[in-house]
XYZ file of C-alpha atoms in Angstrom:
671
model
C 75.912 92.533 110.416
C 77.719 90.610 112.591
C 77.005 88.489 115.133
C 78.137 86.459 118.310
C 77.062 84.682 121.406
C 77.679 85.889 124.734
C 78.154 83.535 127.925
C 74.647 83.573 128.734
C 73.882 82.020 125.063
C 72.197 85.185 123.873
C 73.083 86.728 120.805
C 74.303 90.010 120.530
C 75.386 92.711 117.792
C 78.447 94.069 117.093
C 78.807 97.588 115.415
C 80.146 97.573 112.436
C 81.761 100.313 110.220
C 80.231 101.447 106.914
C 82.585 100.078 104.115
C 83.567 103.207 102.183
C 84.188 102.240 98.607
C 85.328 105.379 97.405
C 85.075 109.387 97.631
C 85.130 111.859 95.355
C 86.922 115.405 95.839
C 89.675 117.273 97.428
C 90.367 119.447 100.124
C 92.366 122.307 98.283
C 91.968 124.900 101.529
C 95.759 124.667 102.507
C 99.318 124.358 100.566
C 100.529 121.151 99.618
C 97.066 119.632 99.101
C 98.310 116.889 96.827
C 101.971 115.052 96.573
C 103.401 113.126 93.711
C 104.767 109.826 94.884
C 108.645 109.965 94.287
C 108.881 106.533 92.797
C 105.400 105.522 91.620
C 104.763 107.796 88.862
C 101.213 107.219 88.435
C 100.687 107.667 92.400
C 98.918 110.602 93.904
C 98.147 111.221 97.691
C 95.832 114.004 98.800
C 93.195 114.605 101.492
C 89.266 114.869 101.379
C 88.471 116.112 105.112
C 90.062 113.513 107.633
C 90.708 110.746 105.062
C 93.694 110.199 103.104
C 93.401 108.901 99.588
C 96.377 107.369 97.862
C 94.915 107.397 94.065
C 96.599 105.311 91.273
C 95.839 107.310 88.396
C 97.112 104.251 85.600
C 93.622 102.832 86.231
C 91.556 105.436 84.138
C 88.572 104.585 85.982
C 89.599 105.219 89.697
C 88.991 102.098 90.839
C 92.290 101.749 92.942
C 91.525 104.017 95.701
C 93.280 103.448 99.218
C 91.741 105.429 101.762
C 93.127 105.981 105.186
C 91.117 107.133 108.151
C 93.123 107.719 111.093
C 91.975 111.659 111.773
C 89.279 113.091 113.668
C 89.109 116.624 111.702
C 90.118 117.907 107.998
C 94.087 117.158 107.004
C 96.011 120.000 106.620
C 99.485 119.031 105.540
C 100.772 115.923 102.994
C 104.650 114.887 103.311
C 106.032 111.673 101.295
C 109.783 110.568 102.104
C 112.478 110.936 99.385
C 112.577 107.161 99.809
C 108.940 106.667 98.936
C 108.094 104.407 101.951
C 106.850 106.647 104.603
C 104.170 109.080 104.491
C 103.091 111.923 106.931
C 99.876 113.584 107.669
C 98.801 116.538 109.878
C 95.470 117.560 111.205
C 94.250 121.031 112.191
C 92.788 121.425 115.698
C 90.249 119.011 117.327
C 88.331 119.019 120.532
C 88.121 115.117 119.845
C 91.745 114.508 120.425
C 94.085 114.770 123.427
C 96.225 117.276 121.647
C 95.061 120.118 119.166
C 97.065 118.629 116.454
C 98.739 115.170 115.609
C 100.817 114.123 112.838
C 100.553 110.657 111.750
C 103.415 108.556 110.596
C 102.886 106.083 107.954
C 105.086 103.131 106.716
C 104.057 100.952 103.795
C 100.675 102.916 103.685
C 100.119 101.960 107.402
C 99.892 103.861 110.447
C 102.835 102.674 112.653
C 102.870 106.061 114.856
C 100.914 109.567 116.222
C 103.243 112.074 117.071
C 101.720 114.702 119.700
C 103.462 117.739 120.730
C 101.906 120.230 118.123
C 98.992 122.908 118.586
C 96.502 124.784 117.043
C 96.960 123.478 113.941
C 99.891 121.267 111.617
C 101.089 124.033 109.001
C 103.478 121.677 107.572
C 105.269 118.057 107.654
C 108.183 117.245 105.724
C 110.937 114.659 105.876
C 115.032 115.041 106.214
C 116.680 113.887 102.380
C 117.834 111.098 103.976
C 114.301 110.280 105.212
C 115.392 109.509 109.152
C 113.757 112.536 110.455
C 110.566 114.108 110.319
C 109.876 117.619 111.088
C 106.384 118.972 111.869
C 105.703 122.889 112.246
C 102.039 124.218 113.820
C 100.910 127.813 113.855
C 101.739 128.808 116.933
C 105.610 128.903 115.835
C 106.504 125.350 117.088
C 108.756 123.220 115.482
C 109.232 119.458 116.331
C 111.787 116.868 114.883
C 111.077 112.817 115.646
C 113.125 110.257 114.577
C 111.322 108.105 111.986
C 112.573 104.896 113.215
C 112.391 104.627 117.086
C 109.643 107.543 117.199
C 111.380 109.802 119.770
C 111.265 113.565 119.895
C 114.618 114.630 118.991
C 113.867 118.725 119.465
C 110.793 120.091 120.223
C 111.425 124.260 119.932
C 109.449 127.399 119.959
C 110.511 130.657 117.867
C 108.350 132.493 120.116
C 109.929 135.664 121.731
C 109.068 138.038 124.641
C 109.319 140.916 122.570
C 106.762 139.660 119.612
C 105.009 136.703 120.430
C 102.084 136.960 118.295
C 104.504 137.473 115.300
C 105.962 134.255 115.246
C 103.735 131.964 112.907
C 106.331 130.067 110.982
C 105.384 130.808 107.095
C 107.718 128.061 105.482
C 110.648 125.537 106.712
C 112.421 123.451 104.228
C 115.793 121.464 104.938
C 118.237 123.715 102.829
C 120.912 120.915 102.347
C 122.387 117.863 104.486
C 126.148 117.091 105.135
C 127.925 114.276 106.446
C 129.409 114.924 109.991
C 133.367 113.731 109.871
C 133.531 113.338 113.625
C 130.494 111.337 113.401
C 129.665 108.824 110.768
C 126.140 107.990 111.658
C 125.116 111.454 112.520
C 124.498 113.917 109.691
C 123.995 117.787 110.076
C 120.762 119.500 108.994
C 120.577 123.129 107.650
C 117.202 124.020 107.999
C 115.800 127.048 106.358
C 112.549 128.864 108.308
C 110.819 131.820 107.554
C 109.114 134.037 109.836
C 108.855 137.664 111.184
C 109.209 138.707 107.726
C 112.806 137.227 107.264
C 114.637 133.947 106.281
C 116.872 132.058 108.925
C 119.084 129.412 108.645
C 119.326 126.910 111.836
C 121.998 124.260 111.697
C 120.849 120.776 113.495
C 123.757 118.902 114.773
C 124.583 116.082 116.793
C 125.928 117.231 120.434
C 128.256 114.671 122.415
C 127.471 116.590 125.365
C 123.828 115.954 125.049
C 124.108 113.062 123.414
C 121.226 114.200 120.903
C 120.317 116.582 118.160
C 120.083 120.028 119.161
C 119.926 123.373 116.920
C 123.133 124.737 117.018
C 123.214 128.257 115.939
C 121.104 130.377 113.763
C 122.165 132.645 110.620
C 119.768 135.952 109.706
C 119.833 136.538 106.015
C 121.034 140.137 105.549
C 119.456 143.299 103.930
C 120.793 146.375 102.421
C 120.268 149.271 104.876
C 118.509 151.164 102.395
C 115.672 148.342 101.884
C 113.017 148.196 104.259
C 111.496 144.511 104.416
C 107.763 144.068 105.477
C 106.835 141.324 103.336
C 105.297 137.806 104.622
C 106.922 135.101 103.197
C 104.472 132.996 101.935
C 106.726 130.196 100.380
C 110.316 129.176 98.858
C 112.341 127.021 96.899
C 115.750 126.799 96.342
C 118.416 125.580 93.834
C 122.152 124.630 93.955
C 124.214 127.285 92.053
C 127.017 124.727 91.081
C 125.952 120.973 91.806
C 129.240 119.481 90.036
C 131.275 122.142 92.041
C 132.648 120.166 95.037
C 133.999 123.647 96.418
C 131.035 125.264 95.875
C 128.530 122.723 96.364
C 127.250 124.674 99.622
C 125.976 128.054 97.516
C 122.373 128.340 97.005
C 119.759 130.595 94.855
C 116.697 130.732 97.096
C 113.817 132.336 95.704
C 110.902 133.482 98.289
C 107.391 134.521 97.468
C 105.764 137.111 99.145
C 101.781 138.423 99.998
C 102.654 141.267 97.847
C 103.072 138.965 94.881
C 106.717 139.791 94.941
C 109.471 137.259 94.557
C 112.870 137.983 96.613
C 116.003 136.125 95.708
C 118.396 135.305 98.137
C 121.986 134.168 97.968
C 123.421 131.906 100.658
C 127.096 130.388 100.936
C 128.865 128.408 103.616
C 129.545 132.039 105.020
C 126.932 134.492 103.750
C 123.717 134.490 103.339
C 122.288 137.489 101.814
C 119.127 139.722 100.031
C 120.314 140.129 95.843
C 117.082 141.099 94.248
C 113.270 141.434 93.553
C 110.688 141.354 91.080
C 107.259 141.529 90.730
C 105.424 138.370 89.801
C 101.825 138.374 90.319
C 98.937 140.791 90.913
C 98.038 139.242 94.261
C 100.320 136.918 96.780
C 102.988 134.520 95.110
C 101.797 131.756 96.636
C 104.224 128.665 95.519
C 107.588 129.373 93.697
C 109.599 126.290 91.954
C 112.794 126.205 90.528
C 113.317 124.477 87.156
C 117.097 125.068 86.997
C 119.050 128.235 88.177
C 118.057 130.336 85.259
C 114.111 129.458 85.376
C 111.474 129.919 87.755
C 108.054 128.808 87.941
C 105.698 131.213 90.159
C 101.895 130.195 91.136
C 100.178 133.262 92.194
C 96.660 134.049 94.168
C 95.415 135.623 90.986
C 95.253 132.015 89.348
C 98.195 132.560 87.130
C 101.470 130.615 86.938
C 104.243 132.204 85.202
C 107.593 131.143 83.839
C 110.488 133.432 84.356
C 113.904 133.326 83.057
C 117.292 135.128 84.102
C 119.001 137.353 81.877
C 122.519 136.789 82.318
C 123.491 139.849 80.178
C 121.298 142.362 81.526
C 121.401 140.770 85.315
C 117.532 140.591 85.610
C 114.422 138.041 85.630
C 112.152 138.519 82.836
C 108.880 137.028 81.996
C 108.872 134.234 79.507
C 104.985 132.983 79.506
C 102.312 132.206 81.732
C 98.727 130.490 81.879
C 95.634 131.398 83.710
C 94.055 128.861 85.535
C 90.544 128.469 87.392
C 91.566 130.435 91.163
C 94.560 130.714 93.269
C 97.598 127.622 92.935
C 98.603 126.517 96.512
C 100.644 123.412 94.973
C 103.290 123.190 92.287
C 105.163 119.720 92.532
C 107.298 117.978 89.408
C 106.219 114.828 88.441
C 108.707 112.269 89.971
C 111.010 111.592 86.492
C 110.713 114.903 84.330
C 111.399 118.546 85.598
C 109.217 119.399 82.543
C 105.900 118.388 83.774
C 104.088 119.941 86.800
C 101.054 119.128 88.978
C 98.764 122.169 90.032
C 95.965 122.176 92.712
C 93.774 125.410 93.257
C 91.650 126.636 95.907
C 88.382 125.449 93.567
C 89.805 121.703 94.090
C 91.194 121.021 90.577
C 94.194 119.329 89.609
C 95.945 120.355 86.549
C 98.817 119.184 84.601
C 101.533 121.693 83.447
C 103.852 121.732 80.495
C 107.206 123.987 81.617
C 108.384 123.901 78.250
C 105.301 124.884 76.006
C 103.508 126.019 79.108
C 100.448 124.735 78.493
C 97.816 123.033 80.785
C 95.159 120.348 80.716
C 92.511 119.720 83.115
C 93.893 116.095 85.475
C 91.528 115.722 87.926
C 88.332 117.423 88.501
C 86.258 117.738 91.581
C 83.200 119.575 93.747
C 84.660 122.902 94.974
C 82.675 123.949 97.501
C 79.955 122.131 99.684
C 77.336 119.717 97.742
C 73.665 121.033 98.671
C 71.770 118.373 96.825
C 72.295 114.656 96.143
C 69.833 112.555 94.269
C 68.990 109.409 91.985
C 66.116 108.622 89.386
C 65.256 105.537 88.447
C 68.927 103.973 87.514
C 70.937 102.644 90.274
C 74.065 103.476 88.797
C 73.752 107.193 88.109
C 73.357 110.231 90.755
C 72.997 113.627 90.073
C 74.483 116.478 92.973
C 74.152 120.273 92.963
C 76.771 122.277 94.635
C 75.932 125.526 96.867
C 78.114 128.225 95.759
C 78.196 128.489 91.707
C 75.397 126.150 90.715
C 77.245 123.333 89.479
C 75.154 120.382 88.476
C 76.947 117.123 87.732
C 76.097 113.664 87.096
C 78.013 110.683 88.151
C 78.618 107.038 87.111
C 78.909 104.508 90.189
C 80.411 102.143 88.485
C 83.512 103.846 87.344
C 83.219 106.863 89.966
C 83.534 109.451 87.332
C 81.949 112.401 86.468
C 79.391 112.161 83.527
C 78.346 115.339 82.832
C 77.875 118.521 84.064
C 76.640 122.238 83.849
C 77.273 125.585 85.624
C 74.240 127.601 86.358
C 76.291 130.882 86.554
C 73.343 133.104 87.718
C 73.267 132.108 91.117
C 74.245 129.450 93.832
C 72.210 126.165 93.945
C 69.497 125.713 96.966
C 67.272 122.692 95.906
C 67.682 119.531 93.741
C 65.149 116.737 92.361
C 66.098 113.955 89.908
C 63.132 112.555 88.089
C 62.758 109.374 86.147
C 66.094 109.461 84.906
C 66.393 111.858 82.397
C 65.221 114.857 84.187
C 66.851 117.204 86.771
C 65.069 120.047 88.494
C 67.487 122.654 90.323
C 66.325 125.369 92.386
C 68.525 128.578 93.557
C 68.958 131.682 95.863
C 67.863 134.006 93.672
C 64.366 132.356 93.090
C 64.831 130.687 89.672
C 64.203 127.139 88.694
C 65.523 125.386 85.542
C 64.575 121.678 84.540
C 67.646 119.872 82.536
C 67.398 117.012 80.126
C 70.115 114.366 80.897
C 71.092 112.341 77.846
C 74.441 110.291 78.121
C 77.372 113.029 78.843
C 75.252 115.609 77.383
C 72.995 117.677 79.421
C 70.943 120.784 78.519
C 68.428 123.172 79.760
C 64.881 122.703 78.919
C 63.366 125.765 80.560
C 63.560 128.359 83.021
C 61.653 130.264 85.457
C 63.361 133.559 86.612
C 60.844 134.285 89.434
C 59.625 131.345 90.717
C 59.809 132.740 94.319
C 60.869 135.740 96.274
C 63.988 134.280 97.926
C 65.955 130.966 97.847
C 63.987 127.764 96.151
C 64.017 125.375 99.110
C 62.517 122.146 97.554
C 60.469 121.015 94.547
C 58.319 117.935 94.007
C 56.359 116.300 91.231
C 52.959 115.267 91.469
C 49.617 114.572 89.237
C 46.260 115.899 89.349
C 43.149 114.058 88.688
C 43.530 114.820 84.912
C 46.821 113.159 84.732
C 48.484 116.307 84.212
C 51.968 116.466 86.016
C 52.664 118.914 88.509
C 55.541 120.900 89.680
C 55.482 121.980 93.274
C 58.207 124.458 94.650
C 58.701 125.892 98.169
C 60.732 128.970 99.232
C 61.974 131.157 101.758
C 58.843 133.391 101.054
C 56.714 130.814 102.850
C 54.662 130.142 99.813
C 53.717 126.775 98.206
C 53.535 127.314 94.138
C 51.944 124.838 91.789
C 53.299 124.906 88.552
C 52.407 122.798 85.038
C 55.352 121.161 85.007
C 54.651 121.086 80.759
C 54.048 124.756 80.021
C 55.485 125.949 83.469
C 52.449 127.949 83.913
C 51.489 128.942 87.356
C 48.221 127.163 88.421
C 47.851 128.027 92.128
C 49.582 129.753 94.844
C 49.267 129.019 98.646
C 50.398 130.576 101.790
C 51.134 127.838 104.184
C 53.836 128.914 106.292
C 54.851 132.199 108.110
C 58.497 131.325 107.680
C 60.475 129.481 104.896
C 59.128 126.114 103.417
C 61.794 123.579 104.076
C 60.813 120.476 102.060
C 57.726 118.938 100.224
C 57.052 115.592 100.222
C 54.346 113.669 98.143
C 52.065 111.399 100.033
C 52.688 107.795 98.999
C 48.871 106.756 99.643
C 46.841 109.971 98.842
C 47.648 111.638 95.588
C 46.138 114.640 96.625
C 47.964 114.948 99.781
C 51.638 116.571 100.306
C 53.333 117.069 103.426
C 55.182 120.539 104.186
C 57.913 121.157 106.401
C 58.786 124.814 107.599
C 61.670 126.506 108.984
C 59.773 127.267 112.611
C 59.792 123.188 112.770
C 55.928 122.627 111.684
C 54.612 119.824 109.696
C 51.652 120.868 107.211
C 49.509 118.552 105.553
C 47.869 120.415 102.175
C 45.154 118.968 100.231
C 45.548 119.799 96.700
C 42.386 119.045 95.905
C 40.631 121.236 99.200
C 43.206 123.365 98.328
C 43.728 124.058 102.240
C 45.490 122.628 105.136
C 44.179 119.376 106.447
C 46.727 118.647 109.373
C 49.212 121.028 111.119
C 51.814 119.561 113.396
C 53.921 120.973 115.780
C 56.869 119.650 118.239
C 55.476 120.751 122.016
C 58.453 120.524 123.762
C 60.781 122.056 121.530
C 63.123 122.955 124.174
C 64.048 119.076 124.647
C 63.025 118.232 121.380
C 65.065 121.019 119.618
C 63.602 122.507 116.227
C 62.811 119.982 113.257
C 65.220 120.024 110.648
C 64.190 117.347 107.948
C 61.807 115.024 107.480
C 60.925 111.613 104.688
C 57.520 109.665 105.052
C 58.039 105.663 105.291
C 56.919 104.247 102.192
C 56.019 100.828 103.387
C 53.888 99.546 106.613
C 52.041 102.573 108.308
C 53.417 105.174 106.063
C 54.136 107.454 109.024
C 56.204 110.654 108.762
C 59.645 110.548 110.357
C 61.212 113.982 111.021
C 64.699 114.645 113.022
C 65.650 117.908 115.720
C 68.874 119.546 115.917
C 68.820 117.860 119.750
C 69.652 114.410 118.213
C 65.803 113.072 118.208
C 63.658 111.365 115.887
C 60.223 111.953 115.886
C 57.575 109.622 114.358
C 53.611 111.068 113.314
C 50.664 109.475 112.426
C 50.020 109.827 108.492
C 46.478 110.892 108.982
C 46.581 112.636 112.550
C 48.440 115.189 114.167
C 49.223 112.842 117.010
C 53.228 112.029 117.543
C 53.442 108.638 118.059
C 57.017 107.954 119.113
C 60.075 110.044 119.953
C 63.365 108.216 119.931
C 66.849 109.916 121.482
C 69.230 109.087 119.178
C 71.868 109.802 121.493
C 71.975 106.835 123.772
C 71.389 104.524 120.406
C 74.715 105.809 118.831
C 76.474 106.174 122.190
C 76.946 109.989 122.096
C 76.399 112.687 124.375
C 75.902 115.393 121.951
C 74.406 114.576 118.786
C 72.997 117.096 116.267
C 71.118 115.707 113.238
C 71.632 117.580 109.703
C 70.413 115.004 107.338
C 68.392 111.538 107.249
C 67.313 108.988 104.363
C 65.246 106.085 104.807
C 66.028 102.659 103.069
C 63.503 102.404 99.977
C 62.541 98.590 102.327
C 62.126 100.672 104.787
C 64.435 98.504 107.399
C 67.200 101.166 108.390
C 67.263 104.837 108.937
C 70.534 106.409 108.026
C 71.014 109.753 109.993
C 74.406 112.357 109.631
C 75.768 114.684 111.729
C 77.021 117.720 112.022
C 80.651 116.264 112.815
C 80.699 114.352 109.375
C 79.312 111.004 111.112
C 76.911 108.747 109.854
C 74.771 106.139 111.796
C 72.359 103.486 110.256
C 69.280 102.557 112.488
C 67.560 99.694 112.327
C 63.685 100.991 112.505
C 62.246 98.006 113.911
C 64.840 97.391 116.939
C 65.530 101.126 117.275
C 69.440 99.918 117.090
C 72.546 101.363 115.925
C 74.016 98.470 112.920
C 76.869 100.326 111.736
C 78.309 103.541 111.711
C 81.710 105.684 109.968
C 83.467 109.136 110.640
C 83.294 109.942 106.744
C 83.478 113.651 106.293
C 85.352 116.524 108.494
C 82.238 119.024 108.489
C 78.694 118.211 108.496
C 76.522 115.967 106.382
C 74.628 118.270 104.027
C 72.534 114.987 102.048
C 72.154 111.396 102.354
C 70.667 109.108 99.405
C 70.269 105.504 98.920
C 70.210 103.579 95.477
C 67.453 102.526 94.392
C 68.669 98.787 95.351
C 69.584 99.872 98.686
C 72.824 98.855 98.075
C 74.897 101.599 98.806
C 74.747 105.306 100.436
C 75.785 108.433 98.492
C 76.680 111.124 101.133
C 77.809 115.011 100.713
C 79.423 117.285 103.205
C 80.076 121.335 103.389
C 83.752 119.972 103.272
C 83.355 119.655 99.428
C 83.555 115.771 99.762
C 80.640 113.327 98.339
C 81.173 109.403 99.621
C 80.034 105.905 98.331
C 79.605 103.591 100.876
C 78.739 99.822 100.839
C 76.002 98.359 102.920
C 74.584 95.139 102.306
């Protein structure tokens, strides 16, 4: 923390940003989730929540990661200019920003301007071929064009009509071609292809002397046969020049558009005619991404997870399936690598990235990340190894902090993960929503199930703890939705005792750090119960009296030093400190003025091992670090786009691991 001296000679503290070292994950809820840099073939740009990640994959340990944090909500679209020096990112709607959606422009990886004017959410951003203009499209049928040099708004237009204002969502926008204007050397003519209202329109953007600016001169609608009823949504389209070397026919293009029903529609566009020519069924669900390899080869990525290669048979005058592969889930991005059209990079909604060889139609996993919310994070006795558990799918993973890479993983296909406990250095305990528990042995890059209890609880297993009895036998304590505290023999998995300690769910169990026979239990009704395993009964029952002010207790921990008090957090932003041996509430701390916020909902807390700092996570994805003795905030950071689910300090208290419901894991430094 930095200190400074004021005019009256007193020391004051500056609130520092937590140093974000690395982020694990990828947000693949939107199309174009990943962009390959056009001139740096080993550089990939993607987003994790509100953070823009520039990753140099030439470093196999993934240490060269540049993070740009200029958004306050999740990034919804990305684009890199053809020259490679400009980047643009748009975000979804935000109550924190002046406008609902903003577009950030970066030059040489530094933020140079923020464009406003779009609302709801930015659906797509793209650069013109000469990198002079940036086009932004929102979900309300509006698109804007900005000058990348002067940052002026060149054009703002809405395609909403009085006849159908609700059906004007722009599905896709591309710059079909760019021609040089014979009358104005400095100003080019741009043909912009837009799909909306189940059709394709070609707009001409041209400089007007009368208006002294660019205007949309006119638009041309693609024609369909009279007997053809077209009611499909064009999800994505691509185009290829039919005669790239023929100067007379250089304006002829073949356009392929994927639909929401899995069909691909083909259009022909020339200087005078724009019409539909053919269609074929490509996928069982939606054809989310289409990409031309050349005029006779088309790659289609589907909502069913397939990537198929279609070739055009000139004699039969039809497109036929050549080969295909199956990925883990729906495909939302297909992009060629910069220096070869043989290789593709594909992303799926499960946040996985693949390399695809279009000639052999083979694929390999290139980058893998947590596909959904991480509900559990924990450390064992090693400083550099931590474990995570995802909510959906029940994927258990171990990660190495020195390389930021996944060491081992295992998927428990029977249920979704709800609780995680990392014991010593080689044992991980996991609980699931079907009431089962498993014990895993971890060794290097291998992970295996040691034992399994299929019916540990009725409903979800919410927490687990390990302690010893008077005979030094290891006991496993578990709590679930049924309100029961179950005591198991850790080695034999035999149920020893069962206690009904809560009328509702048991959310957390903590072993007392002073008295071995005592444990502290948190219920979903906000009660904190101290239970004696020796007496087999409840010793203390603590309850928040003023729940209207404080709110419901959601998390609690115990101070491992000093007075060994219990520390709990509430949904209204309060930290409550309880006496360890009594039911007395020692102190209530309103964190809202401490963190300078009028609203604060605490979703996760963690105390450093030296008991000096308390890290709290909010429902907005922020983390705050509070000095416990002074009750002052010393650091903060906006890391995630959704609420923080778990916080864990490294055993040496030098780093903080946070997880979020936006499927991201963040590694932050705090010295």
